[in-house]
XYZ file of C-alpha atoms in Angstrom:
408
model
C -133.390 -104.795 -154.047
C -132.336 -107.644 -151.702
C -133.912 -109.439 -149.142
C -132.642 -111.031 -145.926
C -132.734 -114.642 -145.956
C -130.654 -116.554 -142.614
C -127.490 -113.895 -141.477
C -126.787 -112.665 -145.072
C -128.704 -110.430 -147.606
C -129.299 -112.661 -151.130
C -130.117 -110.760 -154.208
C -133.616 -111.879 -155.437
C -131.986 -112.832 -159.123
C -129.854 -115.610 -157.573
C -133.247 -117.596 -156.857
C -134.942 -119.629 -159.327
C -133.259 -118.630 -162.495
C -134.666 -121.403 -164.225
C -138.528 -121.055 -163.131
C -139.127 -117.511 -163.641
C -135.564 -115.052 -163.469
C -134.037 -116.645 -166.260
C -137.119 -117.393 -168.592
C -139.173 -114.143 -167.705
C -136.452 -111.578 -166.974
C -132.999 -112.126 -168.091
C -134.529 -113.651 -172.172
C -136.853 -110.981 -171.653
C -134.210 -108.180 -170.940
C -131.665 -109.187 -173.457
C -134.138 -108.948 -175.996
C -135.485 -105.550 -175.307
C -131.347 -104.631 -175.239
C -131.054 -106.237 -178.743
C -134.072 -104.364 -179.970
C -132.669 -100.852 -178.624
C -130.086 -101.189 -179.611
C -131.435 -102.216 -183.429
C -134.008 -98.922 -183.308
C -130.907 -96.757 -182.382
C -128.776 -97.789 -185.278
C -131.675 -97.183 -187.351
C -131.955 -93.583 -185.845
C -128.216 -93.304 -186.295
C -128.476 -94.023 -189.842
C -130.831 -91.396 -190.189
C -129.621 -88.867 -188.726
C -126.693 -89.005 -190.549
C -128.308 -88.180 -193.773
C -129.371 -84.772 -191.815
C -126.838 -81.876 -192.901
C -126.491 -79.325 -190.278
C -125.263 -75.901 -189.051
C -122.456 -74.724 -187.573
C -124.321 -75.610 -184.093
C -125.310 -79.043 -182.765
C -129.221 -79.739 -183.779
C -131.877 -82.024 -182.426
C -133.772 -83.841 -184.825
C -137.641 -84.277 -183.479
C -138.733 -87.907 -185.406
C -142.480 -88.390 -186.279
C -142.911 -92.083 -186.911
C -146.752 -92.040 -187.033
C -148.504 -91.554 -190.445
C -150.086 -88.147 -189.368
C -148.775 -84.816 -189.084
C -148.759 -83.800 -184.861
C -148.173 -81.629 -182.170
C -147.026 -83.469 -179.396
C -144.771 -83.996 -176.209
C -141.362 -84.656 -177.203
C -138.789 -86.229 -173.606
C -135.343 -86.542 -173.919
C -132.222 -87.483 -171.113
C -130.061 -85.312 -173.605
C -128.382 -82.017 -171.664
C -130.663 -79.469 -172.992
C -130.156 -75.628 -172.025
C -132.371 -74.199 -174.927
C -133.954 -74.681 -178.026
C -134.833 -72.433 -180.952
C -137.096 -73.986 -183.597
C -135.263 -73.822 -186.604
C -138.625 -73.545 -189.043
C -139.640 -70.413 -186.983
C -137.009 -69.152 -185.030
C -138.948 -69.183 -181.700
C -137.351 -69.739 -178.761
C -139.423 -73.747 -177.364
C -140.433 -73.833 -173.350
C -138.064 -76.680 -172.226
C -138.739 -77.812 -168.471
C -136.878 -79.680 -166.274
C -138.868 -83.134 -164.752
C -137.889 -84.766 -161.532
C -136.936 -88.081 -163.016
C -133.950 -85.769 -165.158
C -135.522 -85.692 -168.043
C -136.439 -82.918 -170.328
C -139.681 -82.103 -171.717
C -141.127 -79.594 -174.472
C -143.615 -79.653 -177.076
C -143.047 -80.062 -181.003
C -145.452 -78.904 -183.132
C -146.523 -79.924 -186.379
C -144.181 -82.614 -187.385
C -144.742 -84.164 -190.733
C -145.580 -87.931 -191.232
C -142.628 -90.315 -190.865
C -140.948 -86.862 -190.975
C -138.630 -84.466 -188.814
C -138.303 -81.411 -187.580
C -135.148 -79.593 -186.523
C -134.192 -77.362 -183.488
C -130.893 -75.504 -182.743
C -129.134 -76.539 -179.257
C -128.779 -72.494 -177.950
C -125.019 -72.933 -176.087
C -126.732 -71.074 -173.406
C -130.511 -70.538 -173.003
C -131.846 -68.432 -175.591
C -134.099 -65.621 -174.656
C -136.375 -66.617 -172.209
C -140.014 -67.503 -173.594
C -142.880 -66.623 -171.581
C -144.267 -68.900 -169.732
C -147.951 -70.248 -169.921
C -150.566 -68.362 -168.319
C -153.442 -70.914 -168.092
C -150.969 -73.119 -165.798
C -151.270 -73.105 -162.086
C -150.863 -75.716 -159.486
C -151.658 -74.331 -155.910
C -153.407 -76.015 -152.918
C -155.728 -78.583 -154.194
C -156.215 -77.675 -157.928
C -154.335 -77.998 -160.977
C -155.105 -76.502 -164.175
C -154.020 -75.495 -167.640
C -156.185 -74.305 -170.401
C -158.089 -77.432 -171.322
C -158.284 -78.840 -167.835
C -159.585 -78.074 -163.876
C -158.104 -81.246 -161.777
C -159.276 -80.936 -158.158
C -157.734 -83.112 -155.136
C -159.171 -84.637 -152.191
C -157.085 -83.653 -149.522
C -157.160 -86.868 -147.269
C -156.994 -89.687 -150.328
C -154.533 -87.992 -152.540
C -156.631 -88.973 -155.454
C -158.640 -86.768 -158.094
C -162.348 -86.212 -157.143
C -162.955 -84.041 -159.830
C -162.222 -83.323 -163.807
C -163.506 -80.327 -166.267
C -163.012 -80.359 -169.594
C -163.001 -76.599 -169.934
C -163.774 -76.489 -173.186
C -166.268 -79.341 -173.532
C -167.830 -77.876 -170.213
C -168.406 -81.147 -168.921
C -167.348 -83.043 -165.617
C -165.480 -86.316 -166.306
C -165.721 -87.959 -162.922
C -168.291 -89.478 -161.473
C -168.616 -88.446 -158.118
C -170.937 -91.308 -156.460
C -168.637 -94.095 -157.886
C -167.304 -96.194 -155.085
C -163.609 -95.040 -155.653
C -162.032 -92.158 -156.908
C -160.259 -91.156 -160.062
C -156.622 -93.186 -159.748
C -157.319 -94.200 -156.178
C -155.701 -97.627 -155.574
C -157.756 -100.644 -154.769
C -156.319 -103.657 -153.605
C -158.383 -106.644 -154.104
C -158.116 -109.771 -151.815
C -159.365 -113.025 -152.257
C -160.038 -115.814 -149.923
C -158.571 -118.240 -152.499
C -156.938 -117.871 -155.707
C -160.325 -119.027 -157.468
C -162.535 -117.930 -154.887
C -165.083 -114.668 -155.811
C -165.669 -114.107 -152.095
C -163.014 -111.259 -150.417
C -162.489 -107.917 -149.494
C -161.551 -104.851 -151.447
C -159.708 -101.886 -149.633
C -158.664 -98.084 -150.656
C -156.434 -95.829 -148.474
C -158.973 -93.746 -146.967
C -156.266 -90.731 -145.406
C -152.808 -89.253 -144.682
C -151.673 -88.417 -148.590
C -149.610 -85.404 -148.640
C -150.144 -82.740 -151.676
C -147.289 -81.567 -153.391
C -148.262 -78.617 -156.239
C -145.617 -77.577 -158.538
C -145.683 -75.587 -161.900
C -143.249 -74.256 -164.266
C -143.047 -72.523 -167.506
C -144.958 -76.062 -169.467
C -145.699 -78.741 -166.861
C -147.700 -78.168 -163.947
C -148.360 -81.085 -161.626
C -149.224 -82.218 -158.473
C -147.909 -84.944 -156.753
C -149.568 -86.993 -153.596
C -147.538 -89.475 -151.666
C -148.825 -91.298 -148.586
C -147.626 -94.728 -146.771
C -150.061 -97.366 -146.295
C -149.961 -100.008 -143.617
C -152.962 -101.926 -144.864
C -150.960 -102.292 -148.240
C -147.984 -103.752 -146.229
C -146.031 -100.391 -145.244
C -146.323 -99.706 -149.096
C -145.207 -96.255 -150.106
C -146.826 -94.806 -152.779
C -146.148 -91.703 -155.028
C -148.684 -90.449 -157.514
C -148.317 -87.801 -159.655
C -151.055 -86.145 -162.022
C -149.661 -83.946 -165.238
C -150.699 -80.902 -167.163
C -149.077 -79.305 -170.252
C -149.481 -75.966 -171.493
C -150.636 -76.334 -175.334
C -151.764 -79.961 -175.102
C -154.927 -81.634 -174.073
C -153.396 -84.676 -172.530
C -153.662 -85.639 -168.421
C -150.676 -87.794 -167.349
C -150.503 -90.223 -164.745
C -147.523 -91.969 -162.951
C -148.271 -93.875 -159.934
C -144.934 -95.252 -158.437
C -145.338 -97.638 -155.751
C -142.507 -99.104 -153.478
C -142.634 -102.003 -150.708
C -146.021 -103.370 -151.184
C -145.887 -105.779 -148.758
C -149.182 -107.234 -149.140
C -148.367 -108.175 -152.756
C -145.593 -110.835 -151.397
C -145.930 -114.551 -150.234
C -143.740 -117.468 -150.076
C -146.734 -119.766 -150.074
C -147.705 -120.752 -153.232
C -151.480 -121.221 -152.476
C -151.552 -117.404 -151.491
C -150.821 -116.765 -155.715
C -153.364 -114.828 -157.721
C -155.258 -113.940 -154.406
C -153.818 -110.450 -153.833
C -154.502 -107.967 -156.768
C -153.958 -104.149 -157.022
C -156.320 -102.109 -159.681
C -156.299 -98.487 -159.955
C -159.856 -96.736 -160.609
C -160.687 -94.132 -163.360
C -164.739 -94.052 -162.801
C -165.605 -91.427 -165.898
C -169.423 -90.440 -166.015
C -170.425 -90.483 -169.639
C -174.170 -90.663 -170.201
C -175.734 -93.101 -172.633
C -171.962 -94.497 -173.224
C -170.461 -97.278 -175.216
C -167.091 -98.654 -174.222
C -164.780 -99.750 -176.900
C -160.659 -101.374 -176.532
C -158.399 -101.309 -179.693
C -157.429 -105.054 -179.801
C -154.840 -106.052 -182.632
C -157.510 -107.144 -184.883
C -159.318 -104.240 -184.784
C -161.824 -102.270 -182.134
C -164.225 -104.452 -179.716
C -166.748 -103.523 -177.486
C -167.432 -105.356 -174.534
C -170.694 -107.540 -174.245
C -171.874 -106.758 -177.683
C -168.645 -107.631 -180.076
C -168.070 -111.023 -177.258
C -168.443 -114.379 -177.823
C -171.095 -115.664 -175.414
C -168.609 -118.331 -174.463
C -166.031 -116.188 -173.505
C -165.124 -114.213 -170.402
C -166.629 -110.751 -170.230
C -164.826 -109.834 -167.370
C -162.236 -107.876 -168.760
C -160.622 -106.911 -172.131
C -156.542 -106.723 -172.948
C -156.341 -103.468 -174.989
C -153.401 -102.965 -177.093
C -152.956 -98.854 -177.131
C -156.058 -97.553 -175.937
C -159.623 -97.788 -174.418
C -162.472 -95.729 -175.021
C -165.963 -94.513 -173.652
C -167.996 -91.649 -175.677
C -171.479 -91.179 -176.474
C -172.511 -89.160 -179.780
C -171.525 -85.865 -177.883
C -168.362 -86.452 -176.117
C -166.463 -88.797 -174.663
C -163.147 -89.723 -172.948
C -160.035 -91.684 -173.984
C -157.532 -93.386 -171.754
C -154.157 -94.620 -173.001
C -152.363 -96.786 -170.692
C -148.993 -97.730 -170.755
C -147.989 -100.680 -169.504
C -151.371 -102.149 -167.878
C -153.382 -103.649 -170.705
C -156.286 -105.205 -169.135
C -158.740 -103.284 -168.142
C -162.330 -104.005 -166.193
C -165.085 -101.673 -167.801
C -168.030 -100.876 -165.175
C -166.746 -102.595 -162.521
C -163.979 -104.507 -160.566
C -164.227 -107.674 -161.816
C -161.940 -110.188 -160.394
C -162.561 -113.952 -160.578
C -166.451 -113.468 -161.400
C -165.729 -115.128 -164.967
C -169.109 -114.071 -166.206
C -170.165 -114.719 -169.749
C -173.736 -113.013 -170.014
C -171.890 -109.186 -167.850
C -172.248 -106.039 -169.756
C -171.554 -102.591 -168.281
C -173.938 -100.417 -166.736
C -171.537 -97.194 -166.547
C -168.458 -95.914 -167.161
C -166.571 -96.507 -164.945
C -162.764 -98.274 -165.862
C -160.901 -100.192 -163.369
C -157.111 -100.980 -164.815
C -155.702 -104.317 -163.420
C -151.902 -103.506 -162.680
C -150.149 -105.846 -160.291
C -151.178 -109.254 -159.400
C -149.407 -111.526 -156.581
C -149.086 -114.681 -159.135
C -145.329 -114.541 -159.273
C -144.933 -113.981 -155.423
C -141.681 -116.190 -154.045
C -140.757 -116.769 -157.656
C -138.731 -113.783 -158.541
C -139.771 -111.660 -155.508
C -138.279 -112.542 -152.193
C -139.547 -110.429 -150.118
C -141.681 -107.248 -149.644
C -138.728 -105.348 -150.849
C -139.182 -107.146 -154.568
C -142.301 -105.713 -154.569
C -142.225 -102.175 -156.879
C -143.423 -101.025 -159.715
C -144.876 -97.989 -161.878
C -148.043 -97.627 -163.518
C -148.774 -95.064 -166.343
C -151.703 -93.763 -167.785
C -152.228 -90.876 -170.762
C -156.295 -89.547 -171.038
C -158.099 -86.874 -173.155
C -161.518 -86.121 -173.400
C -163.123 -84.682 -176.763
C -166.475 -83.584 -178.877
C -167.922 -86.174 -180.965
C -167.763 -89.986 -180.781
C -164.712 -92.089 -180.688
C -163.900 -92.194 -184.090
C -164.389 -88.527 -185.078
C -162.785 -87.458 -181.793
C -159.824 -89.125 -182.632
C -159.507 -92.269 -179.990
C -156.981 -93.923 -182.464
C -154.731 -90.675 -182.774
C -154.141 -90.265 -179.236
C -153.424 -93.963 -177.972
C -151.237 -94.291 -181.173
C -149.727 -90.899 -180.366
C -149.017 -92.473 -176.538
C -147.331 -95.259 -177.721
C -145.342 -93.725 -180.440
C -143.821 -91.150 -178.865
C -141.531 -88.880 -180.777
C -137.964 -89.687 -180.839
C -135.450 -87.075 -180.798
C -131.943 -87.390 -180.659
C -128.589 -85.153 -181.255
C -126.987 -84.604 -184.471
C -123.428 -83.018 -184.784
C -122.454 -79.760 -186.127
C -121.499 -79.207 -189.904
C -121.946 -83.210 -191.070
């Protein structure tokens, strides 16, 4: 992106290289490079102690300590699959960002399973029956997702087997609505906090594994932001994806630096789970806030590391996010640096985006763009025995799958 600055358009990574580009981007780019570029000599190493057919294979890489079913994506050209263990033909569909998705089942522990590339698509497998996007609703067999049509967002969730509702309806915001919080200074708990109300646009599509529906509205109060949220279902897994991509948010930019830290953008999950406790995997183990706090501390907010929780002895609900680790349990919390605050519901507010690096490296409204995602379930039991852990380590330890050549 570049932004117009006198009769000429300057590229945002020219400015301050030293105060934020070159310390916070460019060190921080070259060493995710050098450590991609480590993991995929380490996959090439290991693939090459793989001996194959006389057809090109694709190696599906467990590196959890669990055997699991789970959604493998890949970039690779894909026409077909045939599992090599069974001889089944796998669903493979298509995603609009170009890559491919389809589900592996049971791969072993640090283990691998293999799949034949078909040279042209094998014989069609049916496709899933409990999938269905159309109008307002999405579904598969685990979940009913229904839409408001004005907001975009989700106003409701059943677990179909659990035969429990996951939202709460009465909260102040929906499920994934945006919420952009304003302060009148950066330290200041006094301000205003505003959701698009109308004028999302539905978009339902479903093929042979994925079924989603995508909502997409442009907001004036958000600075002509244009946003693009998509919510996704898979046929043979219990796992709701979110991917909220937002471009242009205006009100996220300013050149002065007293405006920093006072525009914030949090996206709502508000789950209704009945005599609940909420609980955040931190590196040194799992913390719940209020009781597992310090009293001097902040119990505003925790940083979870893969996943957040909120169950009762019956059921509960797990959310995984991706790349927005602090999250706000009962309430939006901005700025109220409490040290006595413990939740009275459910509710989960993820801070995403603050303004604290505005006219650093962002010039302009155009700088301003991101994407947010989020991985739930919902299961029987409490968190441990309905396997919080699993999923958020499942989330961020996706399988890996790569290519290996014919006859080596």
């Amino acid at each position: 992106d570049e932004c117009r600055r006198g009769d000429r358009l300057r590229p945002a990574r020219e400015v301050h290289q030293f105060n934020s580009q070159w310390g916070k981007i460019l060190e921080g780019g070259r060493a995710l490079t050098d450590a991609e570029r480590l993991f995929d000599l380490s996959m090439q190493a290991l693939t090459a102690q793989i001996a194959t057919g006389d057809e090109r294979e694709l190696i599906v890489f467990n590196p959890l300590a669990y055997t699991r079913t789970d959604l493998v994506t890949t970039r690779e050209a894909i026409s077909g699959l045939v599992d090599l263990s069974t001889g089944a033909a796998v669903l493979l569909e298509k995603l609009g960002d170009g890559q491919t998705a389809f589900i592996a089942t049971d791969v072993p522990a640090f283990g691998y399973r293999l799949y034949r590339i078909a040279g042209a698509a094998p014989a069609r497998p049916t496709p899933a029956a409990s999938l269905r996007a159309s109008g307002h609703t999405l579904e598969n067999e685990f979940y009913t997702i229904t839409f408001d049509a004005a907001t975009g967002a989700v106003t409701s969730i059943v677990d179909r087997e659990l035969k429990q509702e996951l939202v709460d309806a009465a909260a102040p915001y929906q499920f994934n609505q945006i919420v952009w919080v304003q302060k009148k200074g950066r330290e200041s708990k006094e301000g205003s906090n505003y959701a698009s109300k109308a004028g999302a646009a539905l978009k339902p599509r479903s093929g042979v594994l994925v079924a989603e529906m995508e909502s997409s509205f442009k907001d004036r109060q958000l600075g002509d932001a244009t946003v693009t949220q998509t919510v996704r279902l898979y046929a043979g897994l219990k796992r709701i994806d979110v991917i909220n991509d937002l471009r242009h948010v205006g009100v996220l930019h300013s050149a002065r630096s007293a405006d920093r830290y006072r525009s914030n953008l949090f996206f709502a999950f508000p789950f209704k789970v009945d005599a609940f406790t909420p609980r955040a995997e931190q590196a040194a183990g799992v913390v719940r806030p209020y009781d597992d706090q310090l009293r001097w501390g902040s119990h505003d907010y925790l940083a979870a590391n893969r996943w957040v929780d909120v169950s009762n002895e019956h059921w509960g609900v797990t959310m995984a996010p991706h790349n927005t680790p602090i999250v706000h349990f009962g309430a939006i919390r901005y700025n109220e640096l409490s040290i006595d605050y413990k939740p009275a519901n459910s509710h989960l507010y993820s801070f995403a985006w603050s303004n604290r690096m505005a006219g650093l490296f962002t010039l302009c409204a155009d700088d301003m763009n991101n994407r947010f995602i989020y991985s739930f379930t919902s299961h029987a039991g409490d968190w441990n025995s309905g396997g919080a852990t699993r999923f958020g380590w499942s989330v961020a330890s996706p399988f890996e799958a790569r290519i290996v050549a014919a006859r080596q």
